[in-house]
Tab-separated table of C-alpha atoms in Angstrom:
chain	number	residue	atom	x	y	z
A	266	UNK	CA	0.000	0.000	0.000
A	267	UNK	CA	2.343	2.888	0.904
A	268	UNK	CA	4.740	1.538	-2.160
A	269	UNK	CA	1.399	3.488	-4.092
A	270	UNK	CA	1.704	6.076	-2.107
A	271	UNK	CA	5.272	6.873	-2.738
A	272	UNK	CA	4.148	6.045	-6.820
A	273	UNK	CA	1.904	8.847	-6.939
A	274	UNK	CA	4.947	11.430	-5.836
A	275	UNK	CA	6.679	9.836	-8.470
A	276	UNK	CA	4.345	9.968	-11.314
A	277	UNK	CA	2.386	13.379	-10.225
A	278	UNK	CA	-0.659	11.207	-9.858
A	279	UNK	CA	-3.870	10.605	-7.952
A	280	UNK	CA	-5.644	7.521	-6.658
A	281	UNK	CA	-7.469	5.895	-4.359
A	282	UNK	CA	-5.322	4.278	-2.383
A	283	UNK	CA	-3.905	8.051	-1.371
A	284	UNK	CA	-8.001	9.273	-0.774
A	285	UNK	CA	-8.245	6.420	1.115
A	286	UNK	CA	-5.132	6.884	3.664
A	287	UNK	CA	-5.979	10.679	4.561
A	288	UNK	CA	-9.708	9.652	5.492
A	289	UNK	CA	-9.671	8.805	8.770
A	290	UNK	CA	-12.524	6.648	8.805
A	291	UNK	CA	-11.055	4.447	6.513
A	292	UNK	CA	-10.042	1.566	8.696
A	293	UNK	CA	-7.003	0.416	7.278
A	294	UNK	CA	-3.211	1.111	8.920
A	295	UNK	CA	-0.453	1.638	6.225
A	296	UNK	CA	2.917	0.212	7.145
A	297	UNK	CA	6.196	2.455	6.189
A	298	UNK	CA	8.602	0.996	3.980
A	299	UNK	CA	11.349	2.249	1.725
A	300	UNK	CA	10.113	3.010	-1.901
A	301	UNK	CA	11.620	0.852	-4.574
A	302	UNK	CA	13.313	3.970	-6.188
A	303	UNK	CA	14.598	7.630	-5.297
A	304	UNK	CA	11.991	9.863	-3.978
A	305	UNK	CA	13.622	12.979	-2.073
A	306	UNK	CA	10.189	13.903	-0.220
A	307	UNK	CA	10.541	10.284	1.464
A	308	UNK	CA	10.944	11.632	5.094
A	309	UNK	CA	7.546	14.005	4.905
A	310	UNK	CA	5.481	11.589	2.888
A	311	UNK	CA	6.124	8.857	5.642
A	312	UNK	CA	5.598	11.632	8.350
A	313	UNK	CA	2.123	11.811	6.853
A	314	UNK	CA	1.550	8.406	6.305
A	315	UNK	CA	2.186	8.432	10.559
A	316	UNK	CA	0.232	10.961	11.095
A	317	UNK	CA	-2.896	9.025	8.814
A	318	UNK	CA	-2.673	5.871	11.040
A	319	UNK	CA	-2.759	7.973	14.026
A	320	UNK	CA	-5.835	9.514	13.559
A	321	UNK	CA	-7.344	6.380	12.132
A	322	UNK	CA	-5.993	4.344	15.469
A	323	UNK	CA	-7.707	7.917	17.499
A	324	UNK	CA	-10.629	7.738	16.266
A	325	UNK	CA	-11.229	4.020	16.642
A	326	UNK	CA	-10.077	4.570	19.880
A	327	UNK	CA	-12.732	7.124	20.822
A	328	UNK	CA	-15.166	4.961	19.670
A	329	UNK	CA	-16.100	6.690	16.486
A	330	UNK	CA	-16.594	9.862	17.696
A	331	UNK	CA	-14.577	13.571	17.199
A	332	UNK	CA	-11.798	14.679	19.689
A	333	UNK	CA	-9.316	16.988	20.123
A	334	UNK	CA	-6.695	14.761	20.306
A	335	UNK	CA	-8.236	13.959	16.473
A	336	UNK	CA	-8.420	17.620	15.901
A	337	UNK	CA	-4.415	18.407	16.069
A	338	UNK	CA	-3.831	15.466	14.467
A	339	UNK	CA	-5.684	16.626	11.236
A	340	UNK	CA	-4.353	20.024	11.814
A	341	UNK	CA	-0.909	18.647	10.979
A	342	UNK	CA	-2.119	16.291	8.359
A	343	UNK	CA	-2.714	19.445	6.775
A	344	UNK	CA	-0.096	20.991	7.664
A	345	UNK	CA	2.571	18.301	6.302
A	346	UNK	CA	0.470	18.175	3.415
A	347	UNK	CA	0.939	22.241	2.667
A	348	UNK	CA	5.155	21.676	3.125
A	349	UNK	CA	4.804	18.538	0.083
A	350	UNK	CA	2.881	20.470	-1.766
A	351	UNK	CA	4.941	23.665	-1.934
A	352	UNK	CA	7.383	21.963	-4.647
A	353	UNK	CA	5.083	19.656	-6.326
A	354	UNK	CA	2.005	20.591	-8.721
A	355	UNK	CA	-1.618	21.003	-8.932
A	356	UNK	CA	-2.156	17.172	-9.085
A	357	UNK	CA	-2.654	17.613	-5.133
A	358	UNK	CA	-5.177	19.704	-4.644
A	359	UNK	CA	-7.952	17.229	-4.172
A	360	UNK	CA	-6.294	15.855	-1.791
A	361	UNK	CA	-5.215	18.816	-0.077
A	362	UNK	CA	-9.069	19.923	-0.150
A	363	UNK	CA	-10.041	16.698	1.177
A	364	UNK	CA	-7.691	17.056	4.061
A	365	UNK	CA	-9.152	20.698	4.474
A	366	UNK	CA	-13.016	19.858	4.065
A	367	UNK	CA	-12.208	17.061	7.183
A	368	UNK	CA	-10.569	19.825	9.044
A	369	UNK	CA	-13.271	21.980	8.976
A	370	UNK	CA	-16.053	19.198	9.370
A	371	UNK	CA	-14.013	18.021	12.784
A	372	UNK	CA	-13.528	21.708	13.977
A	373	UNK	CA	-17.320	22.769	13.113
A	374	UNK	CA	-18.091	19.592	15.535
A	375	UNK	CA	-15.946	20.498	18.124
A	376	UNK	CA	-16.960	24.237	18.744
A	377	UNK	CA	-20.668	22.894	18.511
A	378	UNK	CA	-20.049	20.768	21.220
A	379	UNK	CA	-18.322	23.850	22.959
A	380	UNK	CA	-20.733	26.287	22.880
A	381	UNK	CA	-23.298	23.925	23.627
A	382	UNK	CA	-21.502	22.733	26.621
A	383	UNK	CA	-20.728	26.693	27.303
A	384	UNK	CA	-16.866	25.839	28.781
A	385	UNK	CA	-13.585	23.783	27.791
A	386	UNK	CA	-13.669	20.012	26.411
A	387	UNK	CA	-11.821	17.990	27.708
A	388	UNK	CA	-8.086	18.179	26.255
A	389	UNK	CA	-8.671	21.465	25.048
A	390	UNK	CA	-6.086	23.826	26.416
A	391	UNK	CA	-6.504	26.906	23.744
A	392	UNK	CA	-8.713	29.966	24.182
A	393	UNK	CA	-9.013	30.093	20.004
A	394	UNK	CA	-11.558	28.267	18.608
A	395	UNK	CA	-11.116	24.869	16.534
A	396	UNK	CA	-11.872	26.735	13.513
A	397	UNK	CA	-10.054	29.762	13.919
A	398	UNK	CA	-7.069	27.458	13.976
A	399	UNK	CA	-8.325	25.429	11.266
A	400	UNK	CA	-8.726	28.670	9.045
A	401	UNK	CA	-4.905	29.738	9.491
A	402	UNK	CA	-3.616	26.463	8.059
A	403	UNK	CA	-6.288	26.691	5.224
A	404	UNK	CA	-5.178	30.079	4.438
A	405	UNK	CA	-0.977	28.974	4.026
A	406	UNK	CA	-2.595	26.170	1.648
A	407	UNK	CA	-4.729	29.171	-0.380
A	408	UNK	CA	-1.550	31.402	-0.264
A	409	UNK	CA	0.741	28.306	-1.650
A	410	UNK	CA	-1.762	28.682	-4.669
A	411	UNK	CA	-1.602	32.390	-5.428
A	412	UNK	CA	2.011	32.311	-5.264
A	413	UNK	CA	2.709	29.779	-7.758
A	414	UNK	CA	4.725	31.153	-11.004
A	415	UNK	CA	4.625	28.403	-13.252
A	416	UNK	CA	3.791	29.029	-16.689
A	417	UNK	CA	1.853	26.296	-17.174
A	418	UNK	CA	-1.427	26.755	-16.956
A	419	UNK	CA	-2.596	22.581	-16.846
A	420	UNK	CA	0.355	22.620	-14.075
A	421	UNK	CA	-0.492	25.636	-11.966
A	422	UNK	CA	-1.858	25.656	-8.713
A	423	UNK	CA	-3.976	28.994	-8.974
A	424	UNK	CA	-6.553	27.001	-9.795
A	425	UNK	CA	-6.707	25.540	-5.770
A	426	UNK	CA	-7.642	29.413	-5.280
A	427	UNK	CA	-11.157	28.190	-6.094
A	428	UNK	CA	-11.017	25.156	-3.773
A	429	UNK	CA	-9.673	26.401	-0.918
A	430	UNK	CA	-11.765	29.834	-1.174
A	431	UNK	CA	-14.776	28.159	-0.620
A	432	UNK	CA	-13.212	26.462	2.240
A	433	UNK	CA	-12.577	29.466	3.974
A	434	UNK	CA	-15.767	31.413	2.593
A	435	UNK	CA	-17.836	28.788	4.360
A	436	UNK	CA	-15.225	28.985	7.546
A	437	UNK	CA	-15.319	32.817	7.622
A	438	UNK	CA	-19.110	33.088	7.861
A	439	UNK	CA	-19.750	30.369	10.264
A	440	UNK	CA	-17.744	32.467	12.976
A	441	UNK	CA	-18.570	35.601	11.859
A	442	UNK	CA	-15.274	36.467	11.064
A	443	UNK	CA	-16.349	39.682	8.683
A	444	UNK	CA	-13.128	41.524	8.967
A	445	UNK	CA	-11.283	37.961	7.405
A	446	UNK	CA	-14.227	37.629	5.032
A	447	UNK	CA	-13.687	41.144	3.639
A	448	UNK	CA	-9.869	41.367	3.597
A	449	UNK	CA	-9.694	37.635	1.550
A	450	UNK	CA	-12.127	39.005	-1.053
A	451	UNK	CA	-10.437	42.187	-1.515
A	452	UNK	CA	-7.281	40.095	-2.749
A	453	UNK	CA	-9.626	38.529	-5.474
A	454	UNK	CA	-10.754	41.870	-6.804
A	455	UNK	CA	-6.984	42.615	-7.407
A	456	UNK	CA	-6.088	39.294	-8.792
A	457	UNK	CA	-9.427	38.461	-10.242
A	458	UNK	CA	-7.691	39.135	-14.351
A	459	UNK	CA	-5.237	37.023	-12.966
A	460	UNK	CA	-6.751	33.840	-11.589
A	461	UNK	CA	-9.961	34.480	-13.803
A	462	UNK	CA	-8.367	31.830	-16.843
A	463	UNK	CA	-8.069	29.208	-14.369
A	464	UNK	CA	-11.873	29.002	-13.433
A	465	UNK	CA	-12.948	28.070	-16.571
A	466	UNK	CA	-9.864	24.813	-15.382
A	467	UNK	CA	-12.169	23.562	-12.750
A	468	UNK	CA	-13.786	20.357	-13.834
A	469	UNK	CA	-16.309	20.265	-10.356
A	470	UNK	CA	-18.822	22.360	-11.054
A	471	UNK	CA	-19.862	22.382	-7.288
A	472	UNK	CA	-16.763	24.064	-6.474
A	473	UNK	CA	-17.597	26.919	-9.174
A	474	UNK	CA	-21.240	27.144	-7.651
A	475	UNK	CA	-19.875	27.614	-4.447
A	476	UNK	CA	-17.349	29.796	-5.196
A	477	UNK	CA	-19.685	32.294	-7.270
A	478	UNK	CA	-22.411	31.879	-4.273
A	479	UNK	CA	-20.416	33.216	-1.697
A	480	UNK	CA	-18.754	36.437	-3.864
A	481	UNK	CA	-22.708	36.816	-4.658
A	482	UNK	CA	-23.871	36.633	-0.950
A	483	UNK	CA	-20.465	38.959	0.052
A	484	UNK	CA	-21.380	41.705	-3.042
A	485	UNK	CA	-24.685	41.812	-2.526
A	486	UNK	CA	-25.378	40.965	1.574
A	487	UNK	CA	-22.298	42.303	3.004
A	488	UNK	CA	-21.271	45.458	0.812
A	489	UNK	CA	-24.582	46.281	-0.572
A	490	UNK	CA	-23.165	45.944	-4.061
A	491	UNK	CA	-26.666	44.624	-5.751
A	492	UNK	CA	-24.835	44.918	-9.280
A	493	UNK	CA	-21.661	42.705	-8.666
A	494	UNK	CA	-23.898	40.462	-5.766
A	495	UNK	CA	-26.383	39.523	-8.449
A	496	UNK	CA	-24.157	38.735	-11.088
A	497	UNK	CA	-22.065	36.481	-8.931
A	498	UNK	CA	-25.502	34.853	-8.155
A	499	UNK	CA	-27.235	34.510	-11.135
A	500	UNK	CA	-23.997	33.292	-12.661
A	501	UNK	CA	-24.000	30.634	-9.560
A	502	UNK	CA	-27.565	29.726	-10.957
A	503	UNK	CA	-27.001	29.365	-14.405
A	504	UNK	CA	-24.416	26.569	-13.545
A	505	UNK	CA	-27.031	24.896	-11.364
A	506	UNK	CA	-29.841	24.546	-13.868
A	507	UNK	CA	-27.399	22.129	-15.583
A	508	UNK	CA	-28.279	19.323	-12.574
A	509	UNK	CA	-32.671	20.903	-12.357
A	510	UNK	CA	-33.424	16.988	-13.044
A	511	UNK	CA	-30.824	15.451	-10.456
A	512	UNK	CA	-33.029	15.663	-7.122
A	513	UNK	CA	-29.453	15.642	-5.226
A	514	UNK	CA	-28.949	19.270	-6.415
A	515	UNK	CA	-32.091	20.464	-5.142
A	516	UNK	CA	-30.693	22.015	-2.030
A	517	UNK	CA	-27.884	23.968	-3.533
A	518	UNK	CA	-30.257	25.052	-6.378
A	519	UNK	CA	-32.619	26.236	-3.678
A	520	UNK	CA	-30.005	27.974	-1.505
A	521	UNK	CA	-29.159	29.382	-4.061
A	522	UNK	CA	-32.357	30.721	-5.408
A	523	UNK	CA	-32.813	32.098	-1.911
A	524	UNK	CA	-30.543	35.056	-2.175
A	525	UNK	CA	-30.745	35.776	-5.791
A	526	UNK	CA	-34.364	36.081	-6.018
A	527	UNK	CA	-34.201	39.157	-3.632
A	528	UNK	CA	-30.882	40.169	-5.269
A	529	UNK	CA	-32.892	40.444	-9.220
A	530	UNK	CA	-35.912	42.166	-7.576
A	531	UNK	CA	-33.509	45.178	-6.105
A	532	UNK	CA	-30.913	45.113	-9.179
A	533	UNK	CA	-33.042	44.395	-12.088
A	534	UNK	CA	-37.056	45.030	-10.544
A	535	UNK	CA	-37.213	41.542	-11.966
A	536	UNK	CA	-39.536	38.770	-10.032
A	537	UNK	CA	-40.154	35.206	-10.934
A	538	UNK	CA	-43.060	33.810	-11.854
A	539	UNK	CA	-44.955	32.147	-9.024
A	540	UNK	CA	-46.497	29.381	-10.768
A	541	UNK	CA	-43.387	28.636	-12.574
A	542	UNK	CA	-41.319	28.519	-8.917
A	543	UNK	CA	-43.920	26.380	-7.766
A	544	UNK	CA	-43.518	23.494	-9.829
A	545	UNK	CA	-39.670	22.713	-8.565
A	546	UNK	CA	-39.355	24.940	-5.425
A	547	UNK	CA	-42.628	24.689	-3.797
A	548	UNK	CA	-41.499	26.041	-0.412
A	549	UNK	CA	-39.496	28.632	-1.612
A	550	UNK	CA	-42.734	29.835	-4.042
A	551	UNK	CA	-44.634	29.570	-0.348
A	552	UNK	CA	-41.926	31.929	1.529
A	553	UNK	CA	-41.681	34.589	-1.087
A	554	UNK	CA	-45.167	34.464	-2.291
A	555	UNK	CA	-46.713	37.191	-0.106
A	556	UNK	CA	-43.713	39.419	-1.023
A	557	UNK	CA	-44.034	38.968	-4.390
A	558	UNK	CA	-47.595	39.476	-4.414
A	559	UNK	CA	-47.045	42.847	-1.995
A	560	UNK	CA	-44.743	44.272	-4.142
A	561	UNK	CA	-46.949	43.724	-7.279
A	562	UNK	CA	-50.286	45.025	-5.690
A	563	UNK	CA	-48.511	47.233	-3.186
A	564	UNK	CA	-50.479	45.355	-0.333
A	565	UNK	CA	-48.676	47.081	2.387
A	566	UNK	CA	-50.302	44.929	5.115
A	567	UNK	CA	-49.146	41.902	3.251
A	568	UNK	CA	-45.578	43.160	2.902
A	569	UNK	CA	-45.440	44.110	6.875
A	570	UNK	CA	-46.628	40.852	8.120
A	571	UNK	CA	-44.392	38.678	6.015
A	572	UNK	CA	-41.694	41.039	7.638
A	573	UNK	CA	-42.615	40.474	10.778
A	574	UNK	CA	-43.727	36.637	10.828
A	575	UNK	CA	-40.407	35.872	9.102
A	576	UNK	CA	-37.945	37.816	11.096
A	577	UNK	CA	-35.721	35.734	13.024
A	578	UNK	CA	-34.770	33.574	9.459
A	579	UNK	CA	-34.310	36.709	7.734
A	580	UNK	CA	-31.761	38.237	9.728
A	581	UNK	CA	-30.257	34.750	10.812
A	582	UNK	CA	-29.797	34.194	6.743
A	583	UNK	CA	-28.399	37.779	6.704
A	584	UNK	CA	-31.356	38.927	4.105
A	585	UNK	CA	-32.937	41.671	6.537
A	586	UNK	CA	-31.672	44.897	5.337
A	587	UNK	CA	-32.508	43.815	1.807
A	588	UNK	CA	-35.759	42.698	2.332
A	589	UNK	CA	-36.514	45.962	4.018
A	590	UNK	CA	-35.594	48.341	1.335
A	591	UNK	CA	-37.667	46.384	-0.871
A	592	UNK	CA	-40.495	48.467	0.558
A	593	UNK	CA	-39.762	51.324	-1.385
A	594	UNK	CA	-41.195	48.779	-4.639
A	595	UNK	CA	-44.461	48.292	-2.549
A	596	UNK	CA	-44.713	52.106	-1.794
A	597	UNK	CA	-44.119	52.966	-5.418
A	598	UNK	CA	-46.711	50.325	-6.958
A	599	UNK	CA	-48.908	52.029	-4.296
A	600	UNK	CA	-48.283	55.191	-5.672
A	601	UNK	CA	-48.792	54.275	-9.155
A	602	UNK	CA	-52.443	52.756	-7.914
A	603	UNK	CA	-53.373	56.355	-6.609
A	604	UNK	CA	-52.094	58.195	-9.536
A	605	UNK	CA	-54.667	56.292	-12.034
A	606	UNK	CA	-57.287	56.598	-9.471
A	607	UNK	CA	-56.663	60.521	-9.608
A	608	UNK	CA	-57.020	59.904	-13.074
A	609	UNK	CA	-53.723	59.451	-14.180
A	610	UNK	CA	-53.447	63.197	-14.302
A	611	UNK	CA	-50.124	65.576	-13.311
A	612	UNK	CA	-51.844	66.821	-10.215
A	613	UNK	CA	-52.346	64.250	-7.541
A	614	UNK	CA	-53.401	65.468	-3.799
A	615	UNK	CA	-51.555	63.772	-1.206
A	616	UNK	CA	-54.479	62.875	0.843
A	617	UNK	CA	-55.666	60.446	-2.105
A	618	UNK	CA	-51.970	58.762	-1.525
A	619	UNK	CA	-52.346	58.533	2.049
A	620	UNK	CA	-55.491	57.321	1.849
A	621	UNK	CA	-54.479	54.762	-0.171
A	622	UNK	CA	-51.590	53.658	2.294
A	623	UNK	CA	-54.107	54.049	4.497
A	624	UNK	CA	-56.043	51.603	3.179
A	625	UNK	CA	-52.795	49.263	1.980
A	626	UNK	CA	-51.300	48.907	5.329
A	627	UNK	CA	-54.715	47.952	6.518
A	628	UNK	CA	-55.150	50.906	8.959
A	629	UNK	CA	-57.892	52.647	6.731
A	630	UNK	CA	-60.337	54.170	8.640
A	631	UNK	CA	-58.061	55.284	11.381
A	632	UNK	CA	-55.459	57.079	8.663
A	633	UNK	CA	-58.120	58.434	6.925
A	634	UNK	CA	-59.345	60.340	9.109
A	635	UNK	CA	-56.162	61.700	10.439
A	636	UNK	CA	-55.664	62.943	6.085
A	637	UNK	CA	-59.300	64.167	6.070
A	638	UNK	CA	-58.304	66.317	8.890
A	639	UNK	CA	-55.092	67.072	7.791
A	640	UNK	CA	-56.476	68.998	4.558
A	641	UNK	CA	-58.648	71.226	6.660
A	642	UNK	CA	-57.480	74.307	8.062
A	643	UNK	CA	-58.130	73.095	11.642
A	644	UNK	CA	-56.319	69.732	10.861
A	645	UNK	CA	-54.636	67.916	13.813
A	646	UNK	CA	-50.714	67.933	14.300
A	647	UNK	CA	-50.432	63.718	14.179
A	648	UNK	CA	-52.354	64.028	10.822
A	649	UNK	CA	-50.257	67.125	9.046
A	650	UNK	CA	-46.707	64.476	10.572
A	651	UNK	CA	-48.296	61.797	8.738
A	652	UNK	CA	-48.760	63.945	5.235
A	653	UNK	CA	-44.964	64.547	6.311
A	654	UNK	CA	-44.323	61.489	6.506
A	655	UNK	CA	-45.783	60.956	3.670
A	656	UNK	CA	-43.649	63.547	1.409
A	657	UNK	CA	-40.687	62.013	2.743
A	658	UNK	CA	-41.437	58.760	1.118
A	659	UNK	CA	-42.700	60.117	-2.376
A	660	UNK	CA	-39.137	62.109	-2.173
A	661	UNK	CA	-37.323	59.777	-1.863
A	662	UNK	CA	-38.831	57.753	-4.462
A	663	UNK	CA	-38.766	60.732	-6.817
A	664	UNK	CA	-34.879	61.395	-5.993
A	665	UNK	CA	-34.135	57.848	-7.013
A	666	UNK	CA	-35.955	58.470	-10.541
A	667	UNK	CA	-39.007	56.388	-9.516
A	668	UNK	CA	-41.347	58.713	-10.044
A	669	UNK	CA	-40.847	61.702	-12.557
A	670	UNK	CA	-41.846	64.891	-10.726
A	671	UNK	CA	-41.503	67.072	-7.898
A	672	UNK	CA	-43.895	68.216	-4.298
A	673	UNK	CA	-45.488	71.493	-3.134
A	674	UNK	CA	-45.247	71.370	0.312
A	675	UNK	CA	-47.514	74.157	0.730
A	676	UNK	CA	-50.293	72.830	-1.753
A	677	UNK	CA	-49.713	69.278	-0.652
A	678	UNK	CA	-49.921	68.068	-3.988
A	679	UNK	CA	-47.392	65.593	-5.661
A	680	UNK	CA	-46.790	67.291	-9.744
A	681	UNK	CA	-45.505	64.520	-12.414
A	682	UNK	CA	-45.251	64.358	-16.220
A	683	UNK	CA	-47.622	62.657	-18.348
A	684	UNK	CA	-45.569	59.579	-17.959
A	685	UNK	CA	-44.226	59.642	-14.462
A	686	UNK	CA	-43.354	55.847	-13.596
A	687	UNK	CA	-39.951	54.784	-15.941
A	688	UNK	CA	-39.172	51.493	-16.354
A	689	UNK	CA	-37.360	50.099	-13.553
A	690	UNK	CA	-36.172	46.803	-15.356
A	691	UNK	CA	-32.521	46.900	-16.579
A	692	UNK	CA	-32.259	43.340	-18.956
A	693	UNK	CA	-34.517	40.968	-19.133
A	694	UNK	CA	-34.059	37.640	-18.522
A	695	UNK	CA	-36.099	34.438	-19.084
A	696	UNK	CA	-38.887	33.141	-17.351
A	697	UNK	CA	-38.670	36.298	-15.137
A	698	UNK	CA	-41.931	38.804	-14.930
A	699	UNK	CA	-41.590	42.575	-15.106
A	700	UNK	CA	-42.737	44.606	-12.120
């Protein structure tokens, strides 16, 4: 067995037998012998061949379960693995990424059980977490990759950027490490020309998915960036209707689907279509339903309960803040209502719009007769604040080129053109409805 391991370095080549030795719940102990030719990496490849029976023999020994004592010892499985690969090629990298996706799994466990048991486990003498430590030693194996120079492109190891970013992505958000998260992407937007040719490299499309669905969720949830955050998802997408009749892909294809539907709707004004979603992502069409529907009949009401009811798992899935500025969609569509009601003429009185939020937010009789007394002269104060209130919505909509016009304060009238809505979608795209 390790006389395969030792043809592998020899040969730059990948099997199972060298899958099989750094999963440590493989069962099966390697003895260490000399190779049958000259291999100058002997001494660390039988290091690591040590260090692979020693976390098999751990684990056995801890009945099947995860410890620290199994923790350090992938740690430097990694960590052996990093020093090989510095002067060999980019035949390793699924092996180094297996090594690094076990890391992660084992230190994910361990500060589960941690926080759940709210103190130390036992053998556990650092004040860093297990992933925080796993992170650092993923991050020498994604700097090994950037700094490779060689020319070759099928022999260059920029293309483990992709591998190991996803790695750390996934390790970045799960301890809310923001300040990591930020600084790591920041070195892909000034290398992105350069590792960009080596994407297009990566035969596992998962990886690419992955990859482009955390730059999307970063862009677009972190920074705000609803241009770059939905291109990075959509593009995410696109690869995943490839697998739409492989029910194994289902959940990516649905996380996924998650943050860009939100992300089209505030960069494009695009939605889906309902009965389309329904027929493959039936609870996702249930979630965003009474959103969708809100923003398309400016049901105010309906908007603010979904809000509310769904709180917790929007801000725990970090889509909050977007969800809440896609009010301003609900006010406008509620705006556009009360404008043809008027009419559809340039002069609309603002105590036909607040009536109709009025009415929307399903506080009608109450609002309107705060707006009935607000256009008389003896009008109460709470009434003339909500009119305020009011003009403070309509400009801001109009300052954002929503709505073509301007207010009179003192006539407390809204003024537009004879075509005052512009069309808010920027590309269309298939299967998608225009609001």
């Amino acid at each position: 067995m390790a006389q395969l391991i030792y043809v592998c370095f020899r040969d730059n080549i990948l099997n199972d037998s060298f899958k099989d030795l750094v999963n440590y719940e493989y069962d099966h102990q390697i003895k260490v012998s000399k190779p049958h030719f000259a291999l100058k990496e002997f001494d660390k490849v039988s290091q690591l061949i040590e260090i692979c029976n020693d976390m098999k023999k751990m684990y056995q020994k801890d009945n099947a379960t995860i410890s620290v004592p199994l923790f350090r010892l992938a740690l430097e499985q990694l960590r052996v693995l990093n020093r090989i690969f510095e002067n060999r090629t980019n035949w390793m990298i699924p092996l180094l990424y297996q090594s690094g996706e076990q890391l992660y799994d084992i230190a994910n466990t361990l500060d589960t059980h941690k926080e759940q048991s709210g103190g130390r486990l036992q053998n556990d003498e650092e004040e860093e977490s297990f992933l925080i430590q796993a992170g650092r030693v993923i991050h020498m194996t994604l700097n090994t990759c950037f700094k490779d120079r060689n020319e070759n492109e099928l022999e260059n190891k920029k293309i483990g950027v992709f591998y190991f970013a996803t790695l750390l992505f996934k390790l970045y958000y799960r301890i809310q490490a923001y300040g990591l998260l930020s600084n790591m992407c920041k070195v892909f937007e000034s290398r992105l020309n350069e590792i960009d040719p080596y994407i297009r490299k990566v035969d596992n499309d998962l990886i690419i998915i992955r990859f482009k669905y955390y730059m999307g969720l970063y862009y677009g949830y972190e920074k705000n960036n609803y241009q770059l955050g939905h291109q990075w998802l959509n593009e995410a997408f696109d690869i995943c209707r490839r697998y739409e009749t492989i029910k194994d892909t289902h959940a990516v294809r649905t996380r996924v689907l998650l943050y860009l539907i939100p992300m089209k709707l505030m960069h494009t004004r695009q939605y889906p279509r309902l009965q389309v979603l329904q027929r493959t992502y039936r609870k996702l069409s249930n979630f965003y339903k009474p959103l969708i529907t809100s923003i398309c009949t400016g049901n105010l009401h309906e908007y603010d309960t979904f809000v509310r009811e769904n709180e917790l798992f929007l801000v725990s899935r970090n889509l909050h803040v977007t969800i809440l500025k896609l009010r301003e969609l609900v006010e406008l569509k509620l705006v556009k209502v009360a404008w043809s009601c008027n009419g559809a003429t340039t002069k609309v009185p603002l105590d036909i719009v607040a009536r109709a939020f009025a009415f929307a937010s399903g506080s009608r009789d109450k609002n309107r007769k705060k707006a009935d007394a607000g256009s008389s002269k003896n009008g109460d104060s709470s009434a003339a604040d909500d009119l305020d209130e009011l003009e403070c919505i309509l400009a801001t909509l109009i300052a954002k080129n929503y709505i073509k016009g301007y207010l009179s304060h003192t006539h407390r009238v809204m003024m537009t053109s004879k075509a005052p809505f512009p069309s808010l979608v920027k590309s269309g795209v298939t299967g998608i409805s225009r609001g």
